[in-house]
Tab-separated table of C-alpha atoms in Angstrom:
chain	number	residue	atom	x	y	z
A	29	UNK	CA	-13.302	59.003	-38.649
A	30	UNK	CA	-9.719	58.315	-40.190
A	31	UNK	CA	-8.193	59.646	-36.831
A	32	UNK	CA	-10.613	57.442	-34.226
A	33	UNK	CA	-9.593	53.815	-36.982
A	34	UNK	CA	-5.893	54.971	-36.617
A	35	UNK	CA	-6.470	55.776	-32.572
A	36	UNK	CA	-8.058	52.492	-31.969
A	37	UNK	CA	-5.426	50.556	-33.782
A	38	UNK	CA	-2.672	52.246	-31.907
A	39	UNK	CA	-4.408	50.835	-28.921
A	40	UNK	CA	-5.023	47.710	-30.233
A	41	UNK	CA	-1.099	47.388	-31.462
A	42	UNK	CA	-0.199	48.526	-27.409
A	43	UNK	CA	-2.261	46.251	-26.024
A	44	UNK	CA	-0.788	43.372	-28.037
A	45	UNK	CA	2.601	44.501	-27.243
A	46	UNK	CA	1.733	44.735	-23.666
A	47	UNK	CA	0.485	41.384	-23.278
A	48	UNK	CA	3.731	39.841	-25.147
A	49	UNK	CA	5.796	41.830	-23.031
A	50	UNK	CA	4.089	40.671	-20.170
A	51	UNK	CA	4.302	37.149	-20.784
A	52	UNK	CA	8.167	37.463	-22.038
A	53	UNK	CA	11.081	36.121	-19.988
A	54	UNK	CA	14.665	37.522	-19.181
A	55	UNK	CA	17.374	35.097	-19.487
A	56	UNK	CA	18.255	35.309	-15.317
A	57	UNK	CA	14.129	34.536	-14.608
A	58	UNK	CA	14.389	31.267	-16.850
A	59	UNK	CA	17.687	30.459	-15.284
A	60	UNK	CA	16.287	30.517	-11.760
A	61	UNK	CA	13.193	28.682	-12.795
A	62	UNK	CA	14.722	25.879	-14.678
A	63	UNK	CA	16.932	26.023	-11.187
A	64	UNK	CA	14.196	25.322	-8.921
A	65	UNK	CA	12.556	22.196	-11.103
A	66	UNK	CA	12.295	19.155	-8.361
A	67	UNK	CA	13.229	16.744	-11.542
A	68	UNK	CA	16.918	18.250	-11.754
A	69	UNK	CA	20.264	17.283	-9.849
A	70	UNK	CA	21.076	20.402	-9.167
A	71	UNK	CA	24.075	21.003	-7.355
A	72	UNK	CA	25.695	24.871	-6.657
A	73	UNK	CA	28.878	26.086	-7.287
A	74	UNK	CA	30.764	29.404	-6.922
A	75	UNK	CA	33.800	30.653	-8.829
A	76	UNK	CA	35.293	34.057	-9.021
A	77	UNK	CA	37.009	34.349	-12.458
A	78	UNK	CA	37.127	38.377	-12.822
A	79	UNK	CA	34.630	40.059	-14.902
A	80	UNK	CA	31.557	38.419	-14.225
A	81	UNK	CA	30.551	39.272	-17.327
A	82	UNK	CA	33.049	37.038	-19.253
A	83	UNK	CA	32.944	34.284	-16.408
A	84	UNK	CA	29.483	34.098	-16.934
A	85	UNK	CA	29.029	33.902	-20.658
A	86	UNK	CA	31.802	31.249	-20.607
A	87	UNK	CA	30.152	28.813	-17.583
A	88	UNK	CA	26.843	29.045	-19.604
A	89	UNK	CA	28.170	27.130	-22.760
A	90	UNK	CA	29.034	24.107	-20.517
A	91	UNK	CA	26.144	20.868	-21.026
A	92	UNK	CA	24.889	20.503	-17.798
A	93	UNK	CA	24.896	24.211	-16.304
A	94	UNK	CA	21.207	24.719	-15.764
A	95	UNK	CA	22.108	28.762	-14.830
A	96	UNK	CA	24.624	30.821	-14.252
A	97	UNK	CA	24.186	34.257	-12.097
A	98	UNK	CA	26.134	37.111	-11.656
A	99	UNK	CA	27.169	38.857	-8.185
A	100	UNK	CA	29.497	39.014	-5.205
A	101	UNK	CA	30.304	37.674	-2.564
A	102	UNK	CA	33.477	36.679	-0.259
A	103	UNK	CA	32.834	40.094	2.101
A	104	UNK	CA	31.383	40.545	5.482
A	105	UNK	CA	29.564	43.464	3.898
A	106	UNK	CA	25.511	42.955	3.437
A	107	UNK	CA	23.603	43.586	-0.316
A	108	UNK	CA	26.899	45.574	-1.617
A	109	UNK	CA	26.171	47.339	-4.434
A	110	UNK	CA	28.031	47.072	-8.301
A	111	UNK	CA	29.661	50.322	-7.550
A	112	UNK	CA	30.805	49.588	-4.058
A	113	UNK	CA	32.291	46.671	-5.043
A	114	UNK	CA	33.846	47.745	-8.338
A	115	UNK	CA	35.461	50.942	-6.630
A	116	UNK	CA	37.006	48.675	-3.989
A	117	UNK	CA	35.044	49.807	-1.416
A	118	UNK	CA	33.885	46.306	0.206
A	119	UNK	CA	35.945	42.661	0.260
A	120	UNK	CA	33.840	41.368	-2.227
A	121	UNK	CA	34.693	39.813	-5.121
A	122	UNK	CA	32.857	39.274	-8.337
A	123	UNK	CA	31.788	35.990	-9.269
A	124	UNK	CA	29.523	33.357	-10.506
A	125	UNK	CA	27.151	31.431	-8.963
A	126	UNK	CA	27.131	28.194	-10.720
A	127	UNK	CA	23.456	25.837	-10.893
A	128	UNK	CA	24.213	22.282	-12.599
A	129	UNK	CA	22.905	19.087	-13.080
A	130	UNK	CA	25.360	16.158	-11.285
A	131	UNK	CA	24.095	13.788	-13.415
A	132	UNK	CA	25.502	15.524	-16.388
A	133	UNK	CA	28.332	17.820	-15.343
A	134	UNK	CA	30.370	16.653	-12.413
A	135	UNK	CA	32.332	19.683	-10.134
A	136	UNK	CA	35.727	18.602	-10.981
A	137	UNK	CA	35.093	19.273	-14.830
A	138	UNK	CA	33.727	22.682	-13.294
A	139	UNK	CA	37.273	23.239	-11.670
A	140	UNK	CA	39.194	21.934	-14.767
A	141	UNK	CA	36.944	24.455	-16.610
A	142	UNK	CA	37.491	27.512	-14.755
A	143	UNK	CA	41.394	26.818	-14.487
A	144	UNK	CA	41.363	27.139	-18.123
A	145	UNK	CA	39.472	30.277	-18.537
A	146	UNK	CA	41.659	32.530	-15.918
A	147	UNK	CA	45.262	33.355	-15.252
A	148	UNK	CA	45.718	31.395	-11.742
A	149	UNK	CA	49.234	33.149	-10.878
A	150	UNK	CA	47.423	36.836	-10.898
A	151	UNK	CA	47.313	37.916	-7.259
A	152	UNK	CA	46.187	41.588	-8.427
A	153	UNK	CA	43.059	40.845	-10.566
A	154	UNK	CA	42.237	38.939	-13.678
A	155	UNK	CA	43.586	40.616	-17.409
A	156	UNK	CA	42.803	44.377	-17.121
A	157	UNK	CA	40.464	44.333	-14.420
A	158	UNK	CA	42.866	45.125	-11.475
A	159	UNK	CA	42.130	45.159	-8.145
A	160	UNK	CA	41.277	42.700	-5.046
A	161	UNK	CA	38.025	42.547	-6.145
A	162	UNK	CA	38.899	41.102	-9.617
A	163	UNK	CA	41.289	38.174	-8.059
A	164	UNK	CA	40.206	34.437	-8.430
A	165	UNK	CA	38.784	32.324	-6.043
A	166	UNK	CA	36.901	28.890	-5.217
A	167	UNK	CA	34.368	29.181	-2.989
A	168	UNK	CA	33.748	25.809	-2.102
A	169	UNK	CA	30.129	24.715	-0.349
A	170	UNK	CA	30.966	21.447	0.979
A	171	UNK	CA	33.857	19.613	2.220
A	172	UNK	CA	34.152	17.325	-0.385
A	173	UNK	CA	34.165	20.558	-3.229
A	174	UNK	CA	36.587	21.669	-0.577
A	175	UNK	CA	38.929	18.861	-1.605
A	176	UNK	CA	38.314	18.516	-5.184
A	177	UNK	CA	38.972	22.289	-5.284
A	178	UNK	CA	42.396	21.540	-3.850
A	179	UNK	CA	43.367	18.442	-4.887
A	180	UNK	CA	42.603	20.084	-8.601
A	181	UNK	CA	44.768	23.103	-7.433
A	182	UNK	CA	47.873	21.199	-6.964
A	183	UNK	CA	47.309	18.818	-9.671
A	184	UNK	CA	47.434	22.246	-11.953
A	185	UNK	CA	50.964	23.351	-9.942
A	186	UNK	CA	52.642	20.210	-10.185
A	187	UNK	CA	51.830	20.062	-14.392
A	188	UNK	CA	54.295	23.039	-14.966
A	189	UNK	CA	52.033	25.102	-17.016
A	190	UNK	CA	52.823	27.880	-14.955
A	191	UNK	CA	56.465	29.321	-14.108
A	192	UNK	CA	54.705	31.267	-11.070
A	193	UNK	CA	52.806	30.280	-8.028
A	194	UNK	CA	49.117	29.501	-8.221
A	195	UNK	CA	47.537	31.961	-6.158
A	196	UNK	CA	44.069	31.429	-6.873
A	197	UNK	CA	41.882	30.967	-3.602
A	198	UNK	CA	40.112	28.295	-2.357
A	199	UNK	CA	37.639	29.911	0.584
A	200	UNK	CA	34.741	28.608	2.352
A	201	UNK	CA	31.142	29.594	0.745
A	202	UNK	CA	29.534	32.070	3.419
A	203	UNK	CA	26.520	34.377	1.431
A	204	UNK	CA	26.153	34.862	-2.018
A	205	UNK	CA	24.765	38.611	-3.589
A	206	UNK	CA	23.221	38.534	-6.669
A	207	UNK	CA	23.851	41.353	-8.959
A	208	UNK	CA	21.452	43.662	-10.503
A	209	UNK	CA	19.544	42.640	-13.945
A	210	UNK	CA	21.615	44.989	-16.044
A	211	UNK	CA	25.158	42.219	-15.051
A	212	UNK	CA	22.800	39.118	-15.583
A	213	UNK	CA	23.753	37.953	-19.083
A	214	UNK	CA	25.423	41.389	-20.201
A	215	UNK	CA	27.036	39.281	-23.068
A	216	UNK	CA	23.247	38.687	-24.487
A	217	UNK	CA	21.618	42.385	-24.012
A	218	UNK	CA	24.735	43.692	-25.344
A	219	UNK	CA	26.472	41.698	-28.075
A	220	UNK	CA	28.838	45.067	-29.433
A	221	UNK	CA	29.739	46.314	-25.805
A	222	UNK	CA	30.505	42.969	-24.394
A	223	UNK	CA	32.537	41.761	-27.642
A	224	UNK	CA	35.068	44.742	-27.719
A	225	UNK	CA	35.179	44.603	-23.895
A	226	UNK	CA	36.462	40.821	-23.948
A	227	UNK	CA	38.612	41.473	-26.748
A	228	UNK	CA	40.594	44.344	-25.185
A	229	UNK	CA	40.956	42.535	-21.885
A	230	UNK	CA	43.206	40.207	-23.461
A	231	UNK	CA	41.640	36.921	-21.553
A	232	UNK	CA	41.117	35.493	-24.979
A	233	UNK	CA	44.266	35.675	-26.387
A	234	UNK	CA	45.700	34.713	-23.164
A	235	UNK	CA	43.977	31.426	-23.073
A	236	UNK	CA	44.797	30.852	-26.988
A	237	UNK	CA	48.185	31.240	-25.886
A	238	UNK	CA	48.504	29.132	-22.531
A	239	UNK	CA	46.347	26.598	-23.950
A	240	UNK	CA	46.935	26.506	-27.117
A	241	UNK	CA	43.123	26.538	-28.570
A	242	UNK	CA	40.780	29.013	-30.398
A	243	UNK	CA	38.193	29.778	-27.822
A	244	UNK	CA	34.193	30.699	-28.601
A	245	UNK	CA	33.630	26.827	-29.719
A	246	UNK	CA	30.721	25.443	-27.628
A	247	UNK	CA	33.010	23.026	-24.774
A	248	UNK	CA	32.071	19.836	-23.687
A	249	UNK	CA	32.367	19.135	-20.291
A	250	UNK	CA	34.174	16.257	-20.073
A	251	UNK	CA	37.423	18.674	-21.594
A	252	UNK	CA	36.203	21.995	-21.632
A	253	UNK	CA	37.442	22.423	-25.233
A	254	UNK	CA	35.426	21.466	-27.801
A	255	UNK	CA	31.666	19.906	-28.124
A	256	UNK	CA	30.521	17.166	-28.559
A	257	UNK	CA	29.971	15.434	-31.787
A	258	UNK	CA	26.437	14.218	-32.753
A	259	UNK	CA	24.399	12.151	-35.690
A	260	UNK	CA	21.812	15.041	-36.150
A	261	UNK	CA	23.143	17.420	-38.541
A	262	UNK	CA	21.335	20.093	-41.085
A	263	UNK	CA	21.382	19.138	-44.983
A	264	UNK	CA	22.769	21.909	-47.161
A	265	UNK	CA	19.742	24.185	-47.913
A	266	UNK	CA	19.375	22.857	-51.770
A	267	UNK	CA	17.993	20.187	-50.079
A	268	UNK	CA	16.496	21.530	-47.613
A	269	UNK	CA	13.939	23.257	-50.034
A	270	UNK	CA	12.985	20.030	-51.846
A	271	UNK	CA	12.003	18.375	-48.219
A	272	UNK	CA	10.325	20.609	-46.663
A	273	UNK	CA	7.005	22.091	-46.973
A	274	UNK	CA	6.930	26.024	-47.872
A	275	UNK	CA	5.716	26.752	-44.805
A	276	UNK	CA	8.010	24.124	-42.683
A	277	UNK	CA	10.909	26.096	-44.275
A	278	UNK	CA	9.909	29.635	-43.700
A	279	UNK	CA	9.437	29.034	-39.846
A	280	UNK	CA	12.908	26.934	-39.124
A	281	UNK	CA	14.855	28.471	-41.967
A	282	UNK	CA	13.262	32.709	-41.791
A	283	UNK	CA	12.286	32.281	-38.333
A	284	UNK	CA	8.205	32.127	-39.335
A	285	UNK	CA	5.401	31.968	-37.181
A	286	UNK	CA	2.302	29.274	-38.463
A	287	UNK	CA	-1.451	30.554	-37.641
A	288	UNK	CA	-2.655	29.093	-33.816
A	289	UNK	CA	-5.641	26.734	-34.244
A	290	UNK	CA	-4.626	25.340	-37.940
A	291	UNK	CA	-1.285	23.536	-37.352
A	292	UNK	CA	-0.898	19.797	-37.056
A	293	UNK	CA	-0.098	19.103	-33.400
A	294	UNK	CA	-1.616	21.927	-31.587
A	295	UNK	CA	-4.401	19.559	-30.636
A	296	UNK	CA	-2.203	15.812	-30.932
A	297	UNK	CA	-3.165	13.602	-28.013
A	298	UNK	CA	-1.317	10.914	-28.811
A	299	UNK	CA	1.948	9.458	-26.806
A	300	UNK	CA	4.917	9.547	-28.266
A	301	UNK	CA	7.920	12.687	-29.054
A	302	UNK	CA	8.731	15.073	-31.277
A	303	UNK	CA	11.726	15.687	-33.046
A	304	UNK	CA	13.538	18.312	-35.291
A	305	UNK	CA	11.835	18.306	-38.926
A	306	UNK	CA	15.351	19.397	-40.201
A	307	UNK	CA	17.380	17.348	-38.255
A	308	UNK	CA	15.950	14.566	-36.595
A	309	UNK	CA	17.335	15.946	-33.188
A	310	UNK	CA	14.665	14.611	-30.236
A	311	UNK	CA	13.145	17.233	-28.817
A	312	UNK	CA	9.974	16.995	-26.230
A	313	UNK	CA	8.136	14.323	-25.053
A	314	UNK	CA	4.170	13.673	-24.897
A	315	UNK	CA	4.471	12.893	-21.243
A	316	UNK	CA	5.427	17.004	-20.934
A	317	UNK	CA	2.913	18.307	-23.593
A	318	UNK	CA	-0.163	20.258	-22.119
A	319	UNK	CA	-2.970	22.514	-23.427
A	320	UNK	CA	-2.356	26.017	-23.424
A	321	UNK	CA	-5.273	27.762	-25.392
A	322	UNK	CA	-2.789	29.562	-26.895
A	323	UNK	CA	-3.000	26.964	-30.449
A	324	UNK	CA	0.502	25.862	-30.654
A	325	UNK	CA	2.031	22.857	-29.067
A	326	UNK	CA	3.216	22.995	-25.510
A	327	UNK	CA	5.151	21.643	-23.553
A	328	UNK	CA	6.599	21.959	-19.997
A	329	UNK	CA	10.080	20.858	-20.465
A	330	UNK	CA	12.399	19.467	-23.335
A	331	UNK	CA	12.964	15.543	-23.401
A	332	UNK	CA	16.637	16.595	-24.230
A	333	UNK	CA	17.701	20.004	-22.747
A	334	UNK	CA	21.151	19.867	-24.011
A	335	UNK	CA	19.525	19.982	-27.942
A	336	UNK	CA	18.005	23.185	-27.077
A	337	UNK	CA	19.747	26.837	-27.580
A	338	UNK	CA	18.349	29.966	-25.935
A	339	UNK	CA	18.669	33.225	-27.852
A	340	UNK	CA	17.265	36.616	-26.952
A	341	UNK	CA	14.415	37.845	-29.522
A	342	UNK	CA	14.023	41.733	-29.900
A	343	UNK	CA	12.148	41.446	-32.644
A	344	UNK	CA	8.567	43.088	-32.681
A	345	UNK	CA	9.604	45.944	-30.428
A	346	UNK	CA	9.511	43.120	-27.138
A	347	UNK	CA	12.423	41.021	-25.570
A	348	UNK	CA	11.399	37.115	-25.596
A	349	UNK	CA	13.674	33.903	-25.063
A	350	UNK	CA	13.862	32.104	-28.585
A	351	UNK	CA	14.359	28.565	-28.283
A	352	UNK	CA	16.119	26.931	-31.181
A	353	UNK	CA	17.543	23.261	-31.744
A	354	UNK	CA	21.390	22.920	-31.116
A	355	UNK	CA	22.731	20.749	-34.159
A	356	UNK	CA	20.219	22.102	-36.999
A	357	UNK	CA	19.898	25.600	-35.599
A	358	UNK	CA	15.891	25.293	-36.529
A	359	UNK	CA	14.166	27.959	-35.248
A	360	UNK	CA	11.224	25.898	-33.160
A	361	UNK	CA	9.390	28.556	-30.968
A	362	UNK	CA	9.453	31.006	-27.460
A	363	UNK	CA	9.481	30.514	-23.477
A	364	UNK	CA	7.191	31.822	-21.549
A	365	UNK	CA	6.989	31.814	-17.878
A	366	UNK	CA	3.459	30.896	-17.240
A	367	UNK	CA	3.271	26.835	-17.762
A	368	UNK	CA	2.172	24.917	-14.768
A	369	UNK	CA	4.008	22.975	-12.545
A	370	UNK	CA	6.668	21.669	-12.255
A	371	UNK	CA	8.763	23.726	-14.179
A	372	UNK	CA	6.481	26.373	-14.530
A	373	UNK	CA	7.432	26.946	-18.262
A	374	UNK	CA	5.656	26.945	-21.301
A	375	UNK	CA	7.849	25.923	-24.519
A	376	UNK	CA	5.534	27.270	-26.894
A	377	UNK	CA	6.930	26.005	-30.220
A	378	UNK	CA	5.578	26.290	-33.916
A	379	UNK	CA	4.249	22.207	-35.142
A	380	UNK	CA	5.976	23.023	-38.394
A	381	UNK	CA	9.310	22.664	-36.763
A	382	UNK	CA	8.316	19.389	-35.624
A	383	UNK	CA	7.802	15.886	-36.649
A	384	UNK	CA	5.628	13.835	-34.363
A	385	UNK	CA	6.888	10.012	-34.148
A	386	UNK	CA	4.335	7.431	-32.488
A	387	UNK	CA	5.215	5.630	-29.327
A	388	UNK	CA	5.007	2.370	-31.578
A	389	UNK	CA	7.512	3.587	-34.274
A	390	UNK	CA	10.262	4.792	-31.920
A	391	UNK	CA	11.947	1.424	-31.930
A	392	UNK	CA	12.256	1.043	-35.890
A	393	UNK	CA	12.995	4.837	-36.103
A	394	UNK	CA	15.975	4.642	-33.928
A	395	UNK	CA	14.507	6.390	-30.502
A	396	UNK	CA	13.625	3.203	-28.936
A	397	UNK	CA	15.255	4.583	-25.750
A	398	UNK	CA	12.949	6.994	-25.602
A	399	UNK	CA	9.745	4.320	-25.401
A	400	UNK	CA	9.592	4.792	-21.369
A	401	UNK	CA	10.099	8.851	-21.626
A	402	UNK	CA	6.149	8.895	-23.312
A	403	UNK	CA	2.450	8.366	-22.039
């Protein structure tokens, strides 16, 4: 009898894991899904920066990159493969492919970016990746990137940074090859390995030193250097514990979980938006909540993507997308890809993370711009 209870709840435990795993969602899925939402300005652009792996990690920190994918291109060669193009084998290059919104991130704040995150007078590769492959280039899609690209280029030769020529590229966008899933987002799935790679391949210190800044703080587009200040901050956690509820604490604080069914929004049909407990931070909208059966609020989209941070969750033997809030670093819930249209997301987020403010007290609250973003 003890063998067939402990068989069936091995089952039961697979099953449950199964289903989780199932619904889960790599980072380079939710980047090409938030990509393809008809409410975005999304614009492409393509940059070859070295290791994709660095180029990426540092593109996705910008506000207003929706995704950021891995892969080659710049060859005549068709669906070249990692090691072809590592071992020189192809004229490929690696690079980025670039989604963002134009409404939040223009392309010349791309370029002035990416200048400051390679070494532009390297004809032979990029830090101690060496090789044609390696080089940087701009691979502009439309005339008028075409002319940003170069109008940027000798704006950057006639500052004198540089005591050598700026060799970087600027070439004409013809096919784009996206790399297998083990390149997209290396720097997530492997924190260690990507960590000592970037710091023995000198980039950082190289753009400390040429640019005189401390790199790994989030950049704000409009300088690439440092982020963005804003009124939504955490309290220390002394007083943390004396505002929130037990339970409020131990989901945004330990990363908790409340029960489905017995929270206090799960069910809310009223218009208005929901904010950060901890922080105040606006965070989705009633116009974008929807009922999932699954007990916990839901919601489509954020009201304000840039106050949202993804973050891998291995936890409970499965690989989800965590979805935090930027200035409070709350933890508020998971995304999973089977919401309905048209993002086809579900931001599946715990009610005790939230506080729920009524269309009629957004004015006196301070979100009155947010009156026409509810329904």
């Amino acid at each position: 009898m003890k063998k067939r209870n402990l068989l069936i709840l091995v089952i039961f435990t697979l099953g449950i894991l199964g289903f989780y795993k199932i619904q889960s969602l790599t980072y380079a899925e939710y980047n090409k899904m938030k990509n393809h939402d008809p409410s975005a300005h999304n614009d492409v652009a393509t940059f070859a920066g070295g290791c994709f792996w660095c180029t990426e990690s540092d593109f996705e920190k910008i506000e207003g990159v929706t995704g950021v994918i891995s892969g080659f291109s710049g060859g005549p060669e068709k669906n070249p493969s990692y090691e072809d193009v590592s071992a020189g084998k192809t004229a490929h290059l690696e690079v980025v492919q670039i989604h963002y919104d134009s409404k939040r991130v223009t392309y010349s704040e791309l370029l002035d970016f990416f200048w400051k995150h390679i070494n532009p007078t390297d004809p032979g590769g990029q830090f101690v990746d060496r090789g044609p492959q390696y080089r940087s280039a701009i691979f502009y899609h439309t005339e008028e990137q075409k002319q940003l690209a170069e109008n940027s280029k000798k704006a950057l030769a006639d500052s004198g940074k540089f005591n050598k020529p700026i060799v970087t590229e600027i070439l004409p966008f013809v096919a784009f090859y996206e790399a297998g899933e083990y390149h997209q987002d290396y720097y997530r799935k492997n924190p260690l390995g990507y960590k000592l790679y970037r710091h023995n391949s000198g980039r950082d210190q190289f753009i400390e030193k040429t640019w005189e800044r401390k790199v790994g703080k989030k950049p704000s587009p409009k300088n690439g250097m440092s982020s963005k200040t804003s009124k939504y901050s955490k309290p220390d956690d002394d007083i943390l514990k004396k505002k929130l509820s037990p339970l409020e604490y131990k989901v945004t604080r330990q990363n908790g979980t409340e029960p489905p069914f017995n929270n206090r929004y799960w069910d809310n049909k009223k218009e208005g938006i929901y904010v950060d407990v901890v922080s105040g931070e606006p965070l989705f909208s009633s116009m974008d909540k929807f009922v999932s059966g699954t007990g916990w609020p839901s919601f489509t989209k954020p009201l304000n993507p840039e106050n949202l941070v993804e973050v891998e969750d291995r936890s409970l033997f499965m690989v989800r997308m965590e979805v935090r809030s930027k200035n409070a670093d709350s933890h508020l819930g998971h995304i999973f890809p089977d919401g309905p249209k048209p993002t086809g997301l579900r931001y599946c987020i715990n009610s005790a993370s939230l506080r729920f403010i009524p269309k009629e007290d957004l004015e006196k609250e301070g979100y009155g711009k947010y009156v026409n973003l509810t329904k």
